[in-house]
């Protein structure tokens, strides 16, 4: 399954998110710009792998 | 002005862009024929160049005909206006990444470029200054991000969407802000570590501290809070 990305969208002064599953960050940006060209403010790769887990490795 | 051409960092970045350009088709549109010719002949862009033009209408026609993945454009053209070309290209080919070189360094022009959905904005005056903005812009586009150097972010930054938020108890450090900006660009921790030349564990530590300072539960909330506080540029 492709990784999940949250698109951060600004609508009527509010920030909202929408989750999409695409191959990489570039694809997420492309999708965001295509669907929401006036709203896209950011793209976040969700915590989907040990590499992206925020907590530092307890072994270190 | 004597151009600063010898920069090891910039030269290394140029080398690393070779792979990016192997998969790209590039159209360039500039009013200065000599600069345009030089760009078209320069490595590593040369082999990716599918067309070049000096006017807005010719540029659009080239884009429609060749369907490039990247348009490099200057605001000054022989006829027409570079930012208008960006708007027209975005309407016709939204997947095309847009890099624009601006001649005028005013708030109005920068905001106009951002509103045209430029993926990267660079001042022409920064070329040859040793800052490496043009190369960094290409490197950021290669990662799928958007690039606005600090002076452009300051000029083009919109107001924080929520100026009524309570003040932060503890400010984020510069490094933490860089990490959060990377998260909001869609980068993984590993990619952030590589872009900042720090370890993965250090990135994770910065993420944890930034989350604590902003009261965020996860990466997405962290990016959203940073945007709400205006700590990172809405498009950067």
Coordinates of C-alpha atoms in Angstrom, one line a residue:
Chain A
X1 CA 0.0 0.0 0.0
X2 CA 1.4 3.4 -0.9
X3 CA 2.3 5.7 2.0
X4 CA -0.2 8.2 3.4
X5 CA 0.2 11.9 3.2
X6 CA -1.9 14.6 4.8
X7 CA -2.6 17.6 2.6
X8 CA -2.9 20.8 4.6
X9 CA -5.5 23.0 3.0
X10 CA -6.6 26.6 3.9
X11 CA -10.2 27.2 3.4
X12 CA -12.1 30.3 4.6
X13 CA -9.2 31.1 6.9
X14 CA -9.2 27.6 8.5
X15 CA -6.6 24.9 8.1
X16 CA -8.0 21.5 7.2
X17 CA -6.3 18.2 6.4
X18 CA -7.1 15.5 3.9
X19 CA -5.3 12.2 3.8
X20 CA -4.3 10.8 0.4
X21 CA -2.3 7.7 -0.5
X22 CA 0.3 8.4 -3.1
X23 CA 3.8 7.2 -4.0
X24 CA 5.8 10.0 -2.6
X25 CA 5.9 13.7 -1.5
X26 CA 6.2 14.9 -5.0
X27 CA 3.0 13.1 -6.0
X28 CA 1.2 14.4 -2.9
X29 CA 2.2 18.0 -3.9
X30 CA 1.1 17.4 -7.5
X31 CA -2.2 16.0 -6.3
X32 CA -2.7 18.8 -3.9
X33 CA -2.0 21.5 -6.5
X34 CA -4.2 19.8 -9.0
X35 CA -7.2 19.4 -6.7
X36 CA -6.8 22.4 -4.5
X37 CA -4.6 24.9 -6.4
X38 CA -5.7 27.8 -4.3
X39 CA -5.8 26.0 -0.9
X40 CA -2.8 23.8 -0.6
X41 CA -0.5 25.0 2.2
X42 CA 1.5 21.9 3.1
X43 CA 2.0 18.2 2.8
X44 CA 2.9 15.9 5.7
X45 CA 4.2 12.3 5.4
X46 CA 2.3 10.5 8.1
X47 CA 4.0 8.3 10.7
X48 CA 4.0 5.2 8.6
X49 CA 7.3 3.6 9.3
X50 CA 9.8 3.2 12.1
X51 CA 12.0 5.7 10.2
X52 CA 9.3 8.3 10.5
X53 CA 8.2 7.6 14.1
X54 CA 8.9 10.8 16.0
X55 CA 10.3 9.2 19.2
X56 CA 14.1 8.9 19.2
X57 CA 15.3 5.3 19.2
X58 CA 15.4 4.1 22.8
X59 CA 18.5 2.1 22.1
X60 CA 20.5 5.3 21.5
Chain B
X1 CA 30.1 42.7 -9.8
X2 CA 32.5 39.7 -10.0
X3 CA 30.4 36.5 -10.0
X4 CA 31.2 34.0 -7.3
X5 CA 31.5 30.8 -9.3
X6 CA 33.7 28.6 -7.0
X7 CA 31.4 27.2 -4.4
X8 CA 32.0 23.6 -3.4
X9 CA 28.5 23.3 -2.0
X10 CA 26.9 24.6 -5.1
X11 CA 29.1 22.4 -7.3
X12 CA 28.1 19.4 -5.3
X13 CA 24.5 20.3 -5.6
X14 CA 24.8 20.7 -9.4
X15 CA 26.3 17.2 -9.6
X16 CA 23.5 15.7 -7.5
X17 CA 20.9 17.3 -9.9
X18 CA 22.1 15.3 -12.8
X19 CA 19.8 12.5 -11.8
X20 CA 16.8 14.8 -11.5
X21 CA 17.3 16.2 -15.0
X22 CA 17.6 12.7 -16.5
X23 CA 13.8 12.3 -15.8
X24 CA 12.7 15.9 -16.6
X25 CA 11.7 17.7 -19.7
X26 CA 12.4 21.4 -19.3
X27 CA 11.1 24.4 -21.2
X28 CA 12.8 27.8 -20.6
X29 CA 11.4 31.2 -21.3
X30 CA 13.4 34.4 -20.9
X31 CA 13.6 37.8 -22.4
X32 CA 17.4 37.8 -22.4
X33 CA 18.5 35.7 -25.4
X34 CA 22.0 35.3 -24.3
X35 CA 21.1 34.1 -20.8
X36 CA 18.5 31.8 -22.3
X37 CA 21.1 30.3 -24.7
X38 CA 23.6 29.8 -21.9
X39 CA 21.0 28.1 -19.7
X40 CA 20.0 25.8 -22.6
X41 CA 23.6 24.8 -23.2
X42 CA 24.5 24.3 -19.5
X43 CA 25.0 20.9 -17.9
X44 CA 23.1 19.2 -16.4
X45 CA 20.1 21.0 -17.9
X46 CA 21.1 20.8 -21.5
X47 CA 19.9 17.2 -22.2
X48 CA 16.5 17.8 -20.6
X49 CA 15.8 21.0 -22.5
X50 CA 12.9 20.4 -24.9
X51 CA 12.3 24.0 -25.9
X52 CA 13.1 27.6 -25.3
X53 CA 11.3 30.9 -26.1
X54 CA 11.6 34.6 -25.4
X55 CA 7.9 35.6 -25.4
X56 CA 4.9 34.7 -23.3
X57 CA 2.8 33.4 -26.2
X58 CA 5.7 31.4 -27.6
X59 CA 6.4 30.0 -24.2
X60 CA 2.8 28.8 -23.7
X61 CA 2.7 27.3 -27.2
X62 CA 6.0 25.4 -26.4
X63 CA 4.6 24.1 -23.1
X64 CA 1.4 22.9 -24.7
X65 CA 3.3 21.2 -27.5
X66 CA 6.0 19.6 -25.4
X67 CA 4.2 19.0 -22.1
X68 CA 7.3 19.6 -19.9
X69 CA 7.6 18.7 -16.3
X70 CA 9.5 21.9 -15.5
X71 CA 9.2 25.5 -16.7
X72 CA 12.1 27.9 -16.0
X73 CA 10.9 31.4 -16.7
X74 CA 12.0 35.0 -16.1
X75 CA 9.6 37.7 -15.3
X76 CA 11.0 39.9 -18.1
X77 CA 10.2 38.6 -21.6
X78 CA 10.6 40.1 -25.0
X79 CA 6.8 40.4 -25.0
X80 CA 4.3 39.5 -22.4
X81 CA 5.0 38.9 -18.7
X82 CA 6.6 35.9 -17.1
X83 CA 4.1 35.7 -14.2
X84 CA 1.2 35.7 -16.6
X85 CA 2.9 32.8 -18.4
X86 CA 3.0 30.9 -15.2
X87 CA -0.7 31.5 -14.6
X88 CA -1.5 30.3 -18.1
X89 CA 0.7 27.2 -17.8
X90 CA -0.8 26.3 -14.4
X91 CA -4.3 26.5 -15.9
X92 CA -3.3 24.3 -18.9
X93 CA -0.8 21.9 -17.4
X94 CA -1.1 21.9 -13.6
X95 CA 1.5 19.1 -13.1
X96 CA 4.3 21.3 -14.6
X97 CA 6.6 22.6 -11.9
X98 CA 7.3 26.3 -12.2
X99 CA 10.5 28.2 -11.4
X100 CA 10.6 31.9 -11.9
X101 CA 13.4 34.4 -11.8
X102 CA 12.2 37.9 -10.7
X103 CA 13.7 41.1 -11.8
X104 CA 11.7 43.5 -9.5
X105 CA 12.1 42.8 -5.8
X106 CA 8.9 44.2 -4.5
X107 CA 6.3 42.7 -2.2
X108 CA 3.7 43.0 -5.0
X109 CA 5.7 41.1 -7.5
X110 CA 6.6 38.4 -5.0
X111 CA 3.0 37.9 -4.0
X112 CA 1.9 37.9 -7.6
X113 CA 4.4 35.1 -8.3
X114 CA 3.2 33.1 -5.3
X115 CA -0.4 33.6 -6.3
X116 CA 0.5 32.3 -9.7
X117 CA 1.5 29.1 -7.9
X118 CA 5.2 29.3 -8.7
X119 CA 6.9 26.3 -7.1
X120 CA 10.2 28.2 -6.8
X121 CA 10.9 31.9 -6.8
X122 CA 14.4 33.4 -7.1
X123 CA 15.5 37.0 -7.5
X124 CA 17.7 37.5 -10.6
X125 CA 20.0 39.6 -8.5
X126 CA 20.9 36.5 -6.4
X127 CA 22.4 34.8 -9.5
X128 CA 26.2 34.7 -9.2
X129 CA 26.1 36.0 -5.7
X130 CA 27.3 32.7 -4.2
X131 CA 24.0 32.2 -2.4
X132 CA 23.1 29.2 -4.6
X133 CA 19.4 30.1 -4.7
X134 CA 18.9 28.9 -8.2
X135 CA 20.6 25.5 -7.6
X136 CA 18.8 25.1 -4.3
X137 CA 15.5 25.9 -6.0
X138 CA 16.2 23.1 -8.5
X139 CA 17.2 20.7 -5.7
X140 CA 14.1 21.4 -3.8
X141 CA 11.9 20.9 -6.9
X142 CA 13.6 17.6 -7.4
X143 CA 12.3 16.6 -3.9
X144 CA 8.8 17.7 -4.9
X145 CA 8.9 20.7 -2.6
X146 CA 8.6 24.4 -3.1
X147 CA 11.5 26.9 -2.7
X148 CA 11.3 30.5 -1.5
X149 CA 14.5 32.0 -0.1
X150 CA 14.2 33.9 3.1
X151 CA 14.0 37.4 1.6
X152 CA 11.2 36.3 -0.7
X153 CA 9.3 34.6 2.1
X154 CA 9.5 37.8 4.1
X155 CA 8.1 39.8 1.2
X156 CA 5.5 37.3 0.2
X157 CA 4.4 35.9 3.6
X158 CA 0.7 36.1 4.2
X159 CA -0.6 37.0 7.6
X160 CA -0.8 34.2 10.0
X161 CA -4.3 32.6 9.7
X162 CA -4.8 32.8 13.4
X163 CA -3.1 35.9 14.9
X164 CA -5.3 35.5 18.0
X165 CA -3.4 32.4 19.3
X166 CA -1.8 32.5 22.7
X167 CA 1.9 33.3 22.8
X168 CA 4.2 30.3 22.8
X169 CA 5.7 29.5 26.2
X170 CA 9.0 28.5 24.5
X171 CA 10.2 29.6 21.1
X172 CA 11.3 26.9 18.6
X173 CA 15.0 26.9 17.8
X174 CA 16.2 27.6 14.2
X175 CA 17.0 23.9 13.7
X176 CA 13.6 22.8 15.1
X177 CA 11.9 25.2 12.6
X178 CA 14.0 23.8 9.8
X179 CA 12.8 20.3 10.7
X180 CA 9.2 21.4 11.0
X181 CA 9.4 23.1 7.6
X182 CA 10.7 19.8 6.2
X183 CA 7.8 18.0 7.7
X184 CA 5.4 20.5 6.1
X185 CA 7.0 19.9 2.7
X186 CA 6.2 16.2 3.0
X187 CA 9.7 15.0 3.8
X188 CA 10.3 11.9 5.9
X189 CA 12.6 12.1 8.9
X190 CA 15.2 10.3 6.9
X191 CA 15.0 12.9 4.0
X192 CA 15.1 15.7 6.5
X193 CA 18.2 14.2 8.1
X194 CA 19.9 14.0 4.7
X195 CA 18.9 17.5 3.7
X196 CA 20.2 19.1 6.9
X197 CA 23.2 16.7 7.1
X198 CA 22.3 15.6 10.6
X199 CA 21.5 12.1 12.0
X200 CA 18.0 10.5 12.0
X201 CA 18.0 10.4 15.8
X202 CA 18.7 14.1 16.0
X203 CA 15.8 14.8 13.6
X204 CA 13.5 12.7 15.8
X205 CA 14.7 14.6 18.9
X206 CA 13.9 17.9 17.2
X207 CA 10.5 16.6 16.2
X208 CA 9.7 15.6 19.8
X209 CA 10.8 18.9 21.2
X210 CA 8.9 20.9 18.6
X211 CA 5.7 18.9 19.2
X212 CA 6.0 19.6 23.0
X213 CA 6.5 23.3 22.4
X214 CA 3.5 23.5 20.1
X215 CA 1.3 21.0 22.0
X216 CA 1.0 18.8 18.9
X217 CA 0.1 15.1 19.0
X218 CA 1.5 14.1 15.7
X219 CA 3.5 15.3 12.7
X220 CA 0.4 16.7 10.9
X221 CA -0.7 18.7 14.0
X222 CA 2.8 19.9 14.3
X223 CA 2.9 21.3 10.8
X224 CA -0.6 22.8 11.2
X225 CA 0.3 24.5 14.4
X226 CA 3.5 25.9 12.9
X227 CA 1.5 27.2 10.0
X228 CA -1.1 28.7 12.4
X229 CA 1.6 30.5 14.3
X230 CA 3.2 31.7 11.1
X231 CA 6.5 30.0 12.1
X232 CA 7.0 28.4 8.7
X233 CA 6.0 29.9 5.4
X234 CA 2.6 28.8 4.1
X235 CA 4.2 27.6 0.9
X236 CA 7.6 26.6 2.2

